[in-house]
mmCIF file with all atom_site columns, C-alpha atoms in Angstrom:
data_model
loop_
_atom_site.group_PDB
_atom_site.id
_atom_site.type_symbol
_atom_site.label_atom_id
_atom_site.label_alt_id
_atom_site.label_comp_id
_atom_site.label_asym_id
_atom_site.label_entity_id
_atom_site.label_seq_id
_atom_site.pdbx_PDB_ins_code
_atom_site.Cartn_x
_atom_site.Cartn_y
_atom_site.Cartn_z
_atom_site.occupancy
_atom_site.B_iso_or_equiv
_atom_site.pdbx_formal_charge
_atom_site.auth_seq_id
_atom_site.auth_comp_id
_atom_site.auth_asym_id
_atom_site.auth_atom_id
_atom_site.pdbx_PDB_model_num
ATOM 1  C CA . UNK A 1 1  ? 144.569 79.970 63.869 1.00 54.00 ? 300 UNK A CA 1
ATOM 2  C CA . UNK A 1 2  ? 143.530 76.852 61.935 1.00 67.00 ? 301 UNK A CA 1
ATOM 3  C CA . UNK A 1 3  ? 142.707 74.733 64.987 1.00 80.00 ? 302 UNK A CA 1
ATOM 4  C CA . UNK A 1 4  ? 140.839 75.581 68.135 1.00 81.00 ? 303 UNK A CA 1
ATOM 5  C CA . UNK A 1 5  ? 142.461 75.255 71.527 1.00 90.00 ? 304 UNK A CA 1
ATOM 6  C CA . UNK A 1 6  ? 140.802 73.766 74.589 1.00 91.00 ? 305 UNK A CA 1
ATOM 7  C CA . UNK A 1 7  ? 139.898 77.251 75.785 1.00 91.00 ? 306 UNK A CA 1
ATOM 8  C CA . UNK A 1 8  ? 137.884 77.942 72.647 1.00 93.00 ? 307 UNK A CA 1
ATOM 9  C CA . UNK A 1 9  ? 135.901 74.737 73.172 1.00 90.00 ? 308 UNK A CA 1
ATOM 10 C CA . UNK A 1 10 ? 135.313 75.512 76.859 1.00 92.00 ? 309 UNK A CA 1
ATOM 11 C CA . UNK A 1 11 ? 133.954 78.944 75.994 1.00 93.00 ? 310 UNK A CA 1
ATOM 12 C CA . UNK A 1 12 ? 131.657 77.423 73.362 1.00 92.00 ? 311 UNK A CA 1
ATOM 13 C CA . UNK A 1 13 ? 130.464 74.837 75.906 1.00 89.00 ? 312 UNK A CA 1
ATOM 14 C CA . UNK A 1 14 ? 129.690 77.520 78.494 1.00 90.00 ? 313 UNK A CA 1
ATOM 15 C CA . UNK A 1 15 ? 127.756 79.586 75.953 1.00 91.00 ? 314 UNK A CA 1
ATOM 16 C CA . UNK A 1 16 ? 125.759 76.540 74.833 1.00 89.00 ? 315 UNK A CA 1
ATOM 17 C CA . UNK A 1 17 ? 124.961 75.674 78.457 1.00 88.00 ? 316 UNK A CA 1
ATOM 18 C CA . UNK A 1 18 ? 123.812 79.235 79.112 1.00 89.00 ? 317 UNK A CA 1
ATOM 19 C CA . UNK A 1 19 ? 121.606 79.293 76.023 1.00 89.00 ? 318 UNK A CA 1
ATOM 20 C CA . UNK A 1 20 ? 119.997 75.851 76.338 1.00 86.00 ? 319 UNK A CA 1
ATOM 21 C CA . UNK A 1 21 ? 120.402 75.087 80.034 1.00 88.00 ? 320 UNK A CA 1
ATOM 22 C CA . UNK A 1 22 ? 121.698 71.848 81.484 1.00 83.00 ? 321 UNK A CA 1
ATOM 23 C CA . UNK A 1 23 ? 118.271 70.200 81.761 1.00 86.00 ? 322 UNK A CA 1
ATOM 24 C CA . UNK A 1 24 ? 117.466 70.667 78.086 1.00 87.00 ? 323 UNK A CA 1
ATOM 25 C CA . UNK A 1 25 ? 120.931 69.452 77.082 1.00 84.00 ? 324 UNK A CA 1
ATOM 26 C CA . UNK A 1 26 ? 120.446 66.350 79.242 1.00 85.00 ? 325 UNK A CA 1
ATOM 27 C CA . UNK A 1 27 ? 117.092 65.670 77.619 1.00 89.00 ? 326 UNK A CA 1
ATOM 28 C CA . UNK A 1 28 ? 118.575 66.067 74.147 1.00 87.00 ? 327 UNK A CA 1
ATOM 29 C CA . UNK A 1 29 ? 121.405 63.701 75.061 1.00 87.00 ? 328 UNK A CA 1
ATOM 30 C CA . UNK A 1 30 ? 119.042 61.038 76.372 1.00 91.00 ? 329 UNK A CA 1
ATOM 31 C CA . UNK A 1 31 ? 116.808 61.406 73.300 1.00 92.00 ? 330 UNK A CA 1
ATOM 32 C CA . UNK A 1 32 ? 119.827 60.973 71.058 1.00 91.00 ? 331 UNK A CA 1
ATOM 33 C CA . UNK A 1 33 ? 120.884 57.879 73.005 1.00 92.00 ? 332 UNK A CA 1
ATOM 34 C CA . UNK A 1 34 ? 117.398 56.368 72.676 1.00 93.00 ? 333 UNK A CA 1
ATOM 35 C CA . UNK A 1 35 ? 117.399 57.085 68.948 1.00 93.00 ? 334 UNK A CA 1
ATOM 36 C CA . UNK A 1 36 ? 120.757 55.357 68.469 1.00 93.00 ? 335 UNK A CA 1
ATOM 37 C CA . UNK A 1 37 ? 119.610 52.368 70.539 1.00 92.00 ? 336 UNK A CA 1
ATOM 38 C CA . UNK A 1 38 ? 116.402 52.146 68.528 1.00 91.00 ? 337 UNK A CA 1
ATOM 39 C CA . UNK A 1 39 ? 118.365 52.248 65.292 1.00 91.00 ? 338 UNK A CA 1
ATOM 40 C CA . UNK A 1 40 ? 120.682 49.462 66.449 1.00 90.00 ? 339 UNK A CA 1
ATOM 41 C CA . UNK A 1 41 ? 117.725 47.334 67.568 1.00 87.00 ? 340 UNK A CA 1
ATOM 42 C CA . UNK A 1 42 ? 116.050 47.945 64.223 1.00 86.00 ? 341 UNK A CA 1
ATOM 43 C CA . UNK A 1 43 ? 119.125 46.833 62.314 1.00 85.00 ? 342 UNK A CA 1
ATOM 44 C CA . UNK A 1 44 ? 119.465 43.709 64.465 1.00 83.00 ? 343 UNK A CA 1
ATOM 45 C CA . UNK A 1 45 ? 115.732 43.028 64.209 1.00 76.00 ? 344 UNK A CA 1
ATOM 46 C CA . UNK A 1 46 ? 115.863 43.245 60.428 1.00 64.00 ? 345 UNK A CA 1
ATOM 47 C CA . UNK A 1 47 ? 118.531 40.565 60.242 1.00 60.00 ? 346 UNK A CA 1
ATOM 48 C CA . UNK A 1 48 ? 116.671 38.329 62.702 1.00 54.00 ? 347 UNK A CA 1
ATOM 49 C CA . UNK A 1 49 ? 113.421 38.706 60.769 1.00 55.00 ? 348 UNK A CA 1
ATOM 50 C CA . UNK A 1 50 ? 115.052 37.456 57.580 1.00 58.00 ? 349 UNK A CA 1
ATOM 51 C CA . UNK A 1 51 ? 116.370 34.367 59.360 1.00 59.00 ? 350 UNK A CA 1
ATOM 52 C CA . UNK A 1 52 ? 112.976 33.793 60.953 1.00 60.00 ? 351 UNK A CA 1
ATOM 53 C CA . UNK A 1 53 ? 111.276 33.968 57.548 1.00 60.00 ? 352 UNK A CA 1
ATOM 54 C CA . UNK A 1 54 ? 113.724 31.380 56.192 1.00 61.00 ? 353 UNK A CA 1
ATOM 55 C CA . UNK A 1 55 ? 113.000 29.097 59.163 1.00 62.00 ? 354 UNK A CA 1
ATOM 56 C CA . UNK A 1 56 ? 109.247 29.472 58.639 1.00 62.00 ? 355 UNK A CA 1
ATOM 57 C CA . UNK A 1 57 ? 109.614 28.699 54.934 1.00 65.00 ? 356 UNK A CA 1
ATOM 58 C CA . UNK A 1 58 ? 111.545 25.532 55.764 1.00 68.00 ? 357 UNK A CA 1
ATOM 59 C CA . UNK A 1 59 ? 108.882 24.539 58.325 1.00 67.00 ? 358 UNK A CA 1
ATOM 60 C CA . UNK A 1 60 ? 106.103 25.072 55.788 1.00 62.00 ? 359 UNK A CA 1
ATOM 61 C CA . UNK A 1 61 ? 107.961 23.019 53.193 1.00 64.00 ? 360 UNK A CA 1
ATOM 62 C CA . UNK A 1 62 ? 108.502 20.243 55.714 1.00 64.00 ? 361 UNK A CA 1
ATOM 63 C CA . UNK A 1 63 ? 104.813 20.230 56.711 1.00 65.00 ? 362 UNK A CA 1
ATOM 64 C CA . UNK A 1 64 ? 103.737 20.140 53.065 1.00 67.00 ? 363 UNK A CA 1
ATOM 65 C CA . UNK A 1 65 ? 106.108 17.258 52.427 1.00 69.00 ? 364 UNK A CA 1
ATOM 66 C CA . UNK A 1 66 ? 104.689 15.373 55.420 1.00 68.00 ? 365 UNK A CA 1
ATOM 67 C CA . UNK A 1 67 ? 101.103 15.928 54.224 1.00 68.00 ? 366 UNK A CA 1
ATOM 68 C CA . UNK A 1 68 ? 101.856 14.768 50.711 1.00 69.00 ? 367 UNK A CA 1
ATOM 69 C CA . UNK A 1 69 ? 103.926 11.817 51.937 1.00 60.00 ? 368 UNK A CA 1
ATOM 70 C CA . UNK A 1 70 ? 101.307 10.595 54.443 1.00 52.00 ? 369 UNK A CA 1
#
């Protein structure tokens, strides 16, 4: 009684498909996939932006050093 068998899950799946329909479930799945992809890109972009800022700071320091040295 504590765990559900495969038949319980199949019945739940059929009821969900009848209530929402397969098209709406497909749309929700694709929206969820896009959200996860966007989140991953955002996390990767945040790390890349920090490195880019460091590179820009080094470039600015190098240019300032060249101007003062010339």
